[in-house]
Tab-separated table of C-alpha atoms and ligand atoms in Angstrom:
chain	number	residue	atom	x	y	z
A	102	UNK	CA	6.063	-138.059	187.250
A	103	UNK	CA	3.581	-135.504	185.753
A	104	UNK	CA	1.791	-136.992	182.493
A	105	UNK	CA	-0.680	-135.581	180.037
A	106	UNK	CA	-2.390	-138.057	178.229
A	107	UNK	CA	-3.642	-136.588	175.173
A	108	UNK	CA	-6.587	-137.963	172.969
A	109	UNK	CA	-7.776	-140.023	176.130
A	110	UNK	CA	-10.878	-141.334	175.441
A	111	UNK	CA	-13.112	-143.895	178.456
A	112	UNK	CA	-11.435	-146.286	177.752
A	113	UNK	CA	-7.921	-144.949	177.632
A	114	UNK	CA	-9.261	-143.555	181.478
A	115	UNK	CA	-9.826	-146.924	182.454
A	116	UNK	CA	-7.350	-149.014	181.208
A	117	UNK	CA	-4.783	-146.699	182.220
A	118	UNK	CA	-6.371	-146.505	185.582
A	119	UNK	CA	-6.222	-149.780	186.377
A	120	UNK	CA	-2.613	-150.563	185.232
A	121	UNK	CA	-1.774	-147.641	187.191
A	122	UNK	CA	-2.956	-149.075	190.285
A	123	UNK	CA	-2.060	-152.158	190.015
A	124	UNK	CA	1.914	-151.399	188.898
A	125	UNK	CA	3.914	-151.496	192.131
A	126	UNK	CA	5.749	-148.023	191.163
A	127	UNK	CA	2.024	-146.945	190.185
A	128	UNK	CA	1.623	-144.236	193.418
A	129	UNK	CA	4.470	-141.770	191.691
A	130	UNK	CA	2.653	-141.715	188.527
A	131	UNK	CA	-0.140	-138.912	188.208
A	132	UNK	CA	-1.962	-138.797	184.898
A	133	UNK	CA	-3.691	-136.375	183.550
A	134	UNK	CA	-6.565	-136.611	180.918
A	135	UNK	CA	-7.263	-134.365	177.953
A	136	UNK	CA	-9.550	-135.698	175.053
A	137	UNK	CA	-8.235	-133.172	172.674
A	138	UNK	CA	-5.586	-134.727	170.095
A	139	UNK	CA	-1.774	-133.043	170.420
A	140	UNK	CA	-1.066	-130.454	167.963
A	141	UNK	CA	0.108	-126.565	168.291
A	142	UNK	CA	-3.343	-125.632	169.368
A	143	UNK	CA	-3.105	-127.892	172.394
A	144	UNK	CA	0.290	-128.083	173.017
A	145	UNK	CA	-0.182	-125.592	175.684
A	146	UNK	CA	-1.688	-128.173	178.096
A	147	UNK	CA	1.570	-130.015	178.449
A	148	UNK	CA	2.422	-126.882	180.691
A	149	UNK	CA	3.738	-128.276	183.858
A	150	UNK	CA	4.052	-131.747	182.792
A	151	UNK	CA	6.724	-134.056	182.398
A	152	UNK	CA	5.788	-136.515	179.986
A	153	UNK	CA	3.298	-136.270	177.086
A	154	UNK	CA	1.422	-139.293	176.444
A	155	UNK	CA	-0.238	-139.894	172.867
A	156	UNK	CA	-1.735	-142.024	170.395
A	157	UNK	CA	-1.977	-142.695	166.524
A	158	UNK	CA	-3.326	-139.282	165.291
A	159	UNK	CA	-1.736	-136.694	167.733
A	160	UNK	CA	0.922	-134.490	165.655
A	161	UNK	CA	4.616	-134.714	167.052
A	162	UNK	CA	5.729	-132.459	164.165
A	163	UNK	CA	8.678	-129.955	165.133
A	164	UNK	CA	6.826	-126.765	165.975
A	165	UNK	CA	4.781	-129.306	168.914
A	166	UNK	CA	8.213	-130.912	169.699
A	167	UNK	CA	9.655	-127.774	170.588
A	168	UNK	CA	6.797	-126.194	172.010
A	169	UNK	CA	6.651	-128.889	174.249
A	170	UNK	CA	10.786	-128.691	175.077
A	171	UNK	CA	10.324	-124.718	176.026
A	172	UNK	CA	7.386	-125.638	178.453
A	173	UNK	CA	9.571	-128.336	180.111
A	174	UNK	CA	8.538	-132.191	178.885
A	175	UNK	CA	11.270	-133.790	178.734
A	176	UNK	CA	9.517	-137.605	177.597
A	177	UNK	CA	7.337	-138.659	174.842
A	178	UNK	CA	5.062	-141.869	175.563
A	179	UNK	CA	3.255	-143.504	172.554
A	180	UNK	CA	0.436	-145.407	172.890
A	181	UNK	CA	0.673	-147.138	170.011
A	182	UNK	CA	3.431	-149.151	168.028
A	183	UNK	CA	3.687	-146.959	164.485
A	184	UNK	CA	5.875	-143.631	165.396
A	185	UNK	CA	5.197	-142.064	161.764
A	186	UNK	CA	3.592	-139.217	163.560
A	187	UNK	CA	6.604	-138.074	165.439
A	188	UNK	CA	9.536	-135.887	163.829
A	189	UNK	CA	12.081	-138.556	165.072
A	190	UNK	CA	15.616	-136.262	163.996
A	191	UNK	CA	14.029	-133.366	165.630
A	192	UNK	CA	12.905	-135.845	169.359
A	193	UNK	CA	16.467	-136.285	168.815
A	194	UNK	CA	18.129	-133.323	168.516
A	195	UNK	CA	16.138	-131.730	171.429
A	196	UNK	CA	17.044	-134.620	173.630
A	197	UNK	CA	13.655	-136.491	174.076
A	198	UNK	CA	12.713	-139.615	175.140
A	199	UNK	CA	10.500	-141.465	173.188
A	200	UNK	CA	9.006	-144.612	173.529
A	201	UNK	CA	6.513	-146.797	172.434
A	202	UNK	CA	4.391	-149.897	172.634
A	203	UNK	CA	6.689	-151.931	169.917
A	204	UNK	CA	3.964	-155.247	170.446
A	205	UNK	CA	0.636	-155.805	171.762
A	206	UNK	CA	-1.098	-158.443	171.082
A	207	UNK	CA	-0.730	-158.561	167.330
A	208	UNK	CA	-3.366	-161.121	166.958
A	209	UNK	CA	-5.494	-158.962	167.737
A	210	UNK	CA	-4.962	-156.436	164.485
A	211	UNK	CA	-4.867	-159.787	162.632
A	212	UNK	CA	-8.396	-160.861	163.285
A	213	UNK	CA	-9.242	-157.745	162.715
A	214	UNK	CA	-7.784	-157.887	159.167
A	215	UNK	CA	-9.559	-161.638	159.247
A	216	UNK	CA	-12.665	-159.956	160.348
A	217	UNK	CA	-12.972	-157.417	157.380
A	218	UNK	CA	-11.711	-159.859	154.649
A	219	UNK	CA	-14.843	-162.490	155.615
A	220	UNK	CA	-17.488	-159.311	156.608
A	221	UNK	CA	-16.806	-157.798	152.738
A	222	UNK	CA	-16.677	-161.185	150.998
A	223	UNK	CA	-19.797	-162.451	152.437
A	224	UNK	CA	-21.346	-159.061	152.746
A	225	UNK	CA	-22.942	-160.283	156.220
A	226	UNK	CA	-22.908	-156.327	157.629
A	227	UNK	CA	-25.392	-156.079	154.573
A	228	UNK	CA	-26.809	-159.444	154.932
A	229	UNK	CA	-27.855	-158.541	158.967
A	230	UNK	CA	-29.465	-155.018	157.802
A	231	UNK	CA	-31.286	-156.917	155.300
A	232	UNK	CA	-32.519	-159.756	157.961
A	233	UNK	CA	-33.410	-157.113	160.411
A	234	UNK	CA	-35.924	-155.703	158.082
A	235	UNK	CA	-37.746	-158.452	157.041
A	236	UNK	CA	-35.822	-159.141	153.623
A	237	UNK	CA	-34.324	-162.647	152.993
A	238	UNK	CA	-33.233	-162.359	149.555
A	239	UNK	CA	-29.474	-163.261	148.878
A	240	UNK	CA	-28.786	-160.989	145.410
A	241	UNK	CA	-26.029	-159.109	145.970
A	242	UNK	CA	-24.524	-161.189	148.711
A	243	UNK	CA	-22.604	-163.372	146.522
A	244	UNK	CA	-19.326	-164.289	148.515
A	245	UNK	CA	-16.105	-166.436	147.308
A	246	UNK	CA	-14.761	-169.428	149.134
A	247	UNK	CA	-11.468	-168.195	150.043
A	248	UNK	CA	-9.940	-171.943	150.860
A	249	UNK	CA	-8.012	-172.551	147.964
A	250	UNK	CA	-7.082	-168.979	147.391
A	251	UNK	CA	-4.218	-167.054	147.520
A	252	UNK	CA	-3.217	-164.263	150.329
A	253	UNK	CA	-0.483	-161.902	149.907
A	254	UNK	CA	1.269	-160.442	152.878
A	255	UNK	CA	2.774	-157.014	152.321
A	256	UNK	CA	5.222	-156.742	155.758
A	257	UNK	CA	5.803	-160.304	157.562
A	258	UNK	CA	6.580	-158.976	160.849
A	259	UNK	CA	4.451	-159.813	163.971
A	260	UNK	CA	0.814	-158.707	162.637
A	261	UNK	CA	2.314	-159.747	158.751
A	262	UNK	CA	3.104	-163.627	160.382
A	263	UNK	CA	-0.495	-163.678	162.196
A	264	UNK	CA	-2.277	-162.731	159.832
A	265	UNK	CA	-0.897	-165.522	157.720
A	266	UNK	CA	-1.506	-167.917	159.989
A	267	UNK	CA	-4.506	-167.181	160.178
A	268	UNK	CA	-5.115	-167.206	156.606
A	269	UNK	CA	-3.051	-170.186	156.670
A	270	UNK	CA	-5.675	-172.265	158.513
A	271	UNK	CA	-8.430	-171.041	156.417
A	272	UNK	CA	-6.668	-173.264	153.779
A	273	UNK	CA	-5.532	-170.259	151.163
A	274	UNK	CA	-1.820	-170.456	149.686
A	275	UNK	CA	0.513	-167.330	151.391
A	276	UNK	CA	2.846	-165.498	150.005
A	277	UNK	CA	4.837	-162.845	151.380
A	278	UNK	CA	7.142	-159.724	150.367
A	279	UNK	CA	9.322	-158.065	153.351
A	280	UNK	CA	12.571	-156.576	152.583
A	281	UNK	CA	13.507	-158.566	155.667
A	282	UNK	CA	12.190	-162.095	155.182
A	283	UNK	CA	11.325	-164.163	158.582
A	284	UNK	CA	12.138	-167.566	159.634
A	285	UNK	CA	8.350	-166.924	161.425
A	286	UNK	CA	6.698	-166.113	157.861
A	287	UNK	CA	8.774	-169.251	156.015
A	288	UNK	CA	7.537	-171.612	158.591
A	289	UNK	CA	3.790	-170.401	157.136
A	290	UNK	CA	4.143	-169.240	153.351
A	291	UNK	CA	6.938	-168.342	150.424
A	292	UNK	CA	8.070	-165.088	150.277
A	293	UNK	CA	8.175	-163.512	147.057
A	294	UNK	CA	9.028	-160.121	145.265
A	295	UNK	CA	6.199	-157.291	145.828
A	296	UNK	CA	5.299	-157.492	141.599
A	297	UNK	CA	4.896	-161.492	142.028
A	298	UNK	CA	2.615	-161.263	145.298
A	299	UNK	CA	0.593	-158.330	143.704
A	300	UNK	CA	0.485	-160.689	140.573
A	301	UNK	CA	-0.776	-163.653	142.203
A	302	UNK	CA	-2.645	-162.721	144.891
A	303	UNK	CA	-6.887	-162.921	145.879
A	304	UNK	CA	-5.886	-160.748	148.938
A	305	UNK	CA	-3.592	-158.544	149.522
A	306	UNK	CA	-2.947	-157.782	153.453
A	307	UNK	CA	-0.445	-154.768	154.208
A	308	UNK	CA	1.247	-154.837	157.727
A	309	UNK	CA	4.174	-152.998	156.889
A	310	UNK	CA	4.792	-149.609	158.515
A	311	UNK	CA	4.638	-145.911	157.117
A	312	UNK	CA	8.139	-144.899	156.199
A	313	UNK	CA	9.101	-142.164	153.144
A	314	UNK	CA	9.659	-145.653	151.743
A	315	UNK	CA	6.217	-147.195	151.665
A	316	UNK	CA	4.156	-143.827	151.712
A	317	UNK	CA	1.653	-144.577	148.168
A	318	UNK	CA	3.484	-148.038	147.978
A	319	UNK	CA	-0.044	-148.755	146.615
A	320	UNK	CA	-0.515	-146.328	144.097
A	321	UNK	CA	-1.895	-146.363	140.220
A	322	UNK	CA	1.091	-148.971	139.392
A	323	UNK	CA	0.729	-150.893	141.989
A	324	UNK	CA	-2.620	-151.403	141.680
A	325	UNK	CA	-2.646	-152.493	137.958
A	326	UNK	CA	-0.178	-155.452	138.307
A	327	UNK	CA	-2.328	-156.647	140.799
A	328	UNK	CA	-4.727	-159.677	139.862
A	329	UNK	CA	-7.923	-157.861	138.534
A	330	UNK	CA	-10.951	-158.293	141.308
A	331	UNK	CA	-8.275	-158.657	144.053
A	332	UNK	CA	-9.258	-157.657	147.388
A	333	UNK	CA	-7.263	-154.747	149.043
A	334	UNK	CA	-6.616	-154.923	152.780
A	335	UNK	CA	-5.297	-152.077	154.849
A	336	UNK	CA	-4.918	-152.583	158.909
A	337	UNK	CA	-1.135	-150.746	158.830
A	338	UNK	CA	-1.220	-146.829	158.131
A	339	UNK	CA	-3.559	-144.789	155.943
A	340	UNK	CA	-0.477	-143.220	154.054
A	341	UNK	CA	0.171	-147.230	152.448
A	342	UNK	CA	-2.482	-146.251	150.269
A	343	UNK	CA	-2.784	-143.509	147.854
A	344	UNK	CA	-6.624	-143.419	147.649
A	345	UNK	CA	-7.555	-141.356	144.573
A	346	UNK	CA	-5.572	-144.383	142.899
A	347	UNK	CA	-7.464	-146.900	144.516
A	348	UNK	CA	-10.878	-145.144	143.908
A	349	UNK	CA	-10.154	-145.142	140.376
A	350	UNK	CA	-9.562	-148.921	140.540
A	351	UNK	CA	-12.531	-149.357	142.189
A	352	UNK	CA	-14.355	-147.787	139.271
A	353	UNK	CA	-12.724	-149.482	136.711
A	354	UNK	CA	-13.410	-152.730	138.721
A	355	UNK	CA	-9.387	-154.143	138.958
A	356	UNK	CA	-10.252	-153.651	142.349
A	357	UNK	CA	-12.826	-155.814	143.673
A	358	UNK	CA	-13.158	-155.303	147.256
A	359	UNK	CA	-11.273	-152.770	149.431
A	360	UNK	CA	-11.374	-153.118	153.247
A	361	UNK	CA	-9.505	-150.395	155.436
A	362	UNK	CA	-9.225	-149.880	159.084
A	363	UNK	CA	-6.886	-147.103	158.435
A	364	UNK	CA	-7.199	-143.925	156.148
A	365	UNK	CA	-4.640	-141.260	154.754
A	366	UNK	CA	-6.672	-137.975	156.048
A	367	UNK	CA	-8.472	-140.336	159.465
A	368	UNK	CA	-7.057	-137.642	161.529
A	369	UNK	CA	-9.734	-135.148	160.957
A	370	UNK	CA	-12.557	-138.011	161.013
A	371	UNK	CA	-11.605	-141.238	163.495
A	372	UNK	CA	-12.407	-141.663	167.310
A	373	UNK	CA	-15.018	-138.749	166.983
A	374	UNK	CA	-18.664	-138.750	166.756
A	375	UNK	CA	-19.555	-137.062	163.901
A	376	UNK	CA	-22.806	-138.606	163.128
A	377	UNK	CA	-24.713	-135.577	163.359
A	378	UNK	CA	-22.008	-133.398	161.499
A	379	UNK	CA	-21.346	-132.985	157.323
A	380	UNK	CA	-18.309	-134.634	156.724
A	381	UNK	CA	-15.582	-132.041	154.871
A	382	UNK	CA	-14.098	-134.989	152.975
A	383	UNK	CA	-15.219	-135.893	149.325
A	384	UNK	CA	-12.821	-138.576	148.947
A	385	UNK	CA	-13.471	-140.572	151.795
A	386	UNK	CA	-17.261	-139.410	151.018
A	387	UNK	CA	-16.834	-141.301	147.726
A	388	UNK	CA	-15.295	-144.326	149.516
A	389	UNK	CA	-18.156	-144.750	151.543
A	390	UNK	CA	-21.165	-144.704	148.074
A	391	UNK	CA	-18.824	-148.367	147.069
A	392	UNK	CA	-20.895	-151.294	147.860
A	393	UNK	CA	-17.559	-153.415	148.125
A	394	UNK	CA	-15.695	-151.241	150.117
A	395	UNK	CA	-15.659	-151.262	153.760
A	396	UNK	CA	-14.308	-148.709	156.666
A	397	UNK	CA	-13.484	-149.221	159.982
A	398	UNK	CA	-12.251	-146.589	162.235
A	399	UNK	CA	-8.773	-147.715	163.453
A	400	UNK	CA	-10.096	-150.051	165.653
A	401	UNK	CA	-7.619	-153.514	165.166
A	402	UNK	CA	-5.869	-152.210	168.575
A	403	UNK	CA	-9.520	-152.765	170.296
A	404	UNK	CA	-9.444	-155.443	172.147
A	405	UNK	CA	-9.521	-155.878	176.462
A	406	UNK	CA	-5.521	-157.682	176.179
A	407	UNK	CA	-4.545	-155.074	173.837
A	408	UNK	CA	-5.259	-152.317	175.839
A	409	UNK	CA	-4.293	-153.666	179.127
A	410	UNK	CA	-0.967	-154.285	177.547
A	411	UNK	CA	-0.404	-150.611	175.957
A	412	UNK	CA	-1.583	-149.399	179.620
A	413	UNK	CA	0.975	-151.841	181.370
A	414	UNK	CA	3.477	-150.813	178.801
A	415	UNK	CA	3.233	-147.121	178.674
A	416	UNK	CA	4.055	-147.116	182.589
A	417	UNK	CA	6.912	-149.498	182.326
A	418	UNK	CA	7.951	-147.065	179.905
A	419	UNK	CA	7.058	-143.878	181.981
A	420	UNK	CA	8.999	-145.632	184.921
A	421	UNK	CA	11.920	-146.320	182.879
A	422	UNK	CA	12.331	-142.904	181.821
A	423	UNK	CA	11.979	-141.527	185.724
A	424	UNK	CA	14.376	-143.742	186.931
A	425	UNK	CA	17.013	-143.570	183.825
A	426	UNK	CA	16.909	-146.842	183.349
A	427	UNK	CA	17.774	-148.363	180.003
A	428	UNK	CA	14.077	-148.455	178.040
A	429	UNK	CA	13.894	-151.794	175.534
A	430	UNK	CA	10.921	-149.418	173.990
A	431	UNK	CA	12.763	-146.344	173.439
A	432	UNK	CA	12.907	-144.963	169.653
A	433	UNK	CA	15.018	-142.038	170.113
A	434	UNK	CA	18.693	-141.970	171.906
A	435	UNK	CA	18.712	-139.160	173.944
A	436	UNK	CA	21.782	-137.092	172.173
A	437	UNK	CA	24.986	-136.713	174.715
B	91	LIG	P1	6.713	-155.177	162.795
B	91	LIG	O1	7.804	-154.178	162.962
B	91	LIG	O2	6.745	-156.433	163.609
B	91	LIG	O3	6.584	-155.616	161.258
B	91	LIG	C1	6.641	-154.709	160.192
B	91	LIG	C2	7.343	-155.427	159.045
B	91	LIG	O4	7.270	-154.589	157.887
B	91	LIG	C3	8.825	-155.702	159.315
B	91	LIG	O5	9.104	-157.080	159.143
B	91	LIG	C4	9.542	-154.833	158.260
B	91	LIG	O6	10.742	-155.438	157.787
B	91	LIG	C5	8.481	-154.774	157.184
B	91	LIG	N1	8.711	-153.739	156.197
B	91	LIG	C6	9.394	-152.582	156.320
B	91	LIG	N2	9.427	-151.922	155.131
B	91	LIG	C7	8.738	-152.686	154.242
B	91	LIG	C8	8.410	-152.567	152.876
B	91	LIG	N3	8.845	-151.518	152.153
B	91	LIG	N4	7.691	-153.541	152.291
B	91	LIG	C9	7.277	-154.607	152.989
B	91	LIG	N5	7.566	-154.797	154.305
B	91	LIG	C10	8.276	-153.841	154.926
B	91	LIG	O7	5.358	-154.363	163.053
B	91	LIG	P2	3.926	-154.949	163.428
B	91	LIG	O8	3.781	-155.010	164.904
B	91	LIG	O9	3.667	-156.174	162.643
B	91	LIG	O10	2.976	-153.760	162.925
B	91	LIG	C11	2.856	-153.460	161.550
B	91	LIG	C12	2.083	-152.164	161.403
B	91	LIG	O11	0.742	-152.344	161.815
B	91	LIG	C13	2.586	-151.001	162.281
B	91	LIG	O12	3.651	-150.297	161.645
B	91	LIG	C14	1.360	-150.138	162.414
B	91	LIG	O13	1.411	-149.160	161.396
B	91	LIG	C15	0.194	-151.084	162.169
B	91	LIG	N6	-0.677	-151.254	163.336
B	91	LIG	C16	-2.025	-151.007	163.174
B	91	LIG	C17	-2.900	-151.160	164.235
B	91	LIG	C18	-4.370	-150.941	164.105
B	91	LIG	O14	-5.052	-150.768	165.120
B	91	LIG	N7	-4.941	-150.959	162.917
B	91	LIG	C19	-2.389	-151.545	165.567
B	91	LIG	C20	-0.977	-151.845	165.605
B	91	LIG	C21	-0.154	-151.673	164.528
């Protein structure tokens, strides 16, 4: 089973390595490694293969789809759990299988989400910078005590319910808005309609994925009914967020703090090095001159038991699709 595993970076290498060699089916797998992302430039490297293996920010739109059908890959492995980047009707109507990694470890994208919400309220990136050169002052560093607070959680699925426990513990009220409520979430916090959580909420945490549905779901509306100097967190999918909106929040100050690990155009910008390079975006430009705002580059996946379980996944997945075996992780029935 021929696979090209597109936007491989080190520590894709390695963790797929491993899982590779220790998977008892592992000698019939062969993987190849190409750090480019998939799109219609690169599609051509799939010549050959079987199966396409791909992450967050590689394009599945129909011109790759059937590029990749007329050179002969027949399977579509995602490393990842969101398939927004994938034209699903078209997978289907050219027969492909696609699968993808439905759960990993979804604490770990919750402390991640736990992780920006305590870096931005007690500013301690800013606070270390300042200690490393000498200056002990605290203006500027001026932090809330979140016990007592409220935390709303946009999408109470698995990430949605640990992050709630999580905020749970650190003593803050949760609510909740899913359009499929969870015995998991009610066990934790009340769920409530989206205008009543925006309303009411400190923090608002979105863990719902990116469907035509929820694209802007936080847009210029949203943003006003929520409670003026909320926090704004976004672990889920850039495309949650429409950003001019929130920039303009941010300037009038109803925002008060905005912390994303995601990011509408990240494609162009995450898992690269572009330190040395002018970055071609003015809007995320602008994000970055906010004092209260803070970026990370997609990185709530990153953890050692995240990635060993995407590795051991994708294969499970790669050898269901070799051996035709029914595939719990498949997202598109192959049309008969
Ligand atoms: P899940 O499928 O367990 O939960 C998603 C929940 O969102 C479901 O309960 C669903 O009913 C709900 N939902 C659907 N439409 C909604 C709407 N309009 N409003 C509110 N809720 C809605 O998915 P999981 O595992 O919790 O992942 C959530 C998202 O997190 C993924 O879709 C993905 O985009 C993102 N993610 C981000 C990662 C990162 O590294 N930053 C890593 C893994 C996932």
């Amino acid at each position: 089973m021929k696979t090209a595993v597109f936007s491989a970076r080190p520590y894709d290498r390695r963790f797929l390595d491993e899982a590779t060699a220790r998977y008892p089916a592992g000698q019939g797998i062969e993987l190849a490694y190409f750090d480019v992302a998939l799109d219609a430039s690169t599609a051509g490297l799939a010549q050959g293969f079987d199966a396409v293996c791909v992450f967050v920010n590689d394009r599945l739109d129909a011109p790759v789809l059937r590029a990749l059908h007329a050179l002969g890959v027949r399977a579509i492995l995602l490393r990842c759990a969101g398939f927004n980047n994938v034209d699903i009707a078209v997978a289907l109507q050219l027969g492909l299988f696609v699968a993808r990694v439905p759960a990993y470890s979804p604490e770990a994208v919750a402390e991640h989400a736990l992780a920006l919400i305590m870096t931005l309220n007690r500013q301690t990136h800013r606070a270390s910078n300042r200690v490393r050169e000498g200056n002990f002052m605290l203006d500027g560093l001026l932090g809330r005590t979140l016990h007592g607070k409220t935390a709303g959680i946009v999408g109470t699925g698995k990430i949605g319910v640990a992050t709630a426990r999580i905020l749970k513990g650190l003593g803050c009220t949760v609510l909740g808005f899913d359009p499929y409520p969870s015995a998991d979430f009610e066990a934790i916090g009340e769920s409530v309609a989206l205008e009543v959580l925006l309303a009411l909420s400190d923090i608002v945490s979105l863990h719902c994925p990116l469907t035509p549905q929820t694209q802007h779901l936080i847009n210029e509306e949203s943003l006003a009914r929520m409670k003026p100097g909320a926090m704004l967190v976004n672990t889920s999918r850039g495309g949650l967020v429409n950003t001019d909106a929130v920039i303009r929040a941010l300037k009038s100050r109803q925002l008060g703090h905005l912390a994303i690990d995601v990011y509408e155009q990240e494609s162009a910008l995450f898992f690269q090095d572009l330190s040395g390079e002018i970055i071609d975006d003015d809007v995320f430009q602008r994000l970055m001159t906010f004092p209260n705002v803070l970026v990370t580059g997609h990185q709530g996946f990153f953890t050692v038991e995240a990635l060993e379980e995407i590795a051991d996944i994708t294969l499970r997945n790669l050898h269901d699709f070799a051996e035709g075996a029914d595939c719990a992780n498949r997202v598109v029935a192959a049309k008969s």
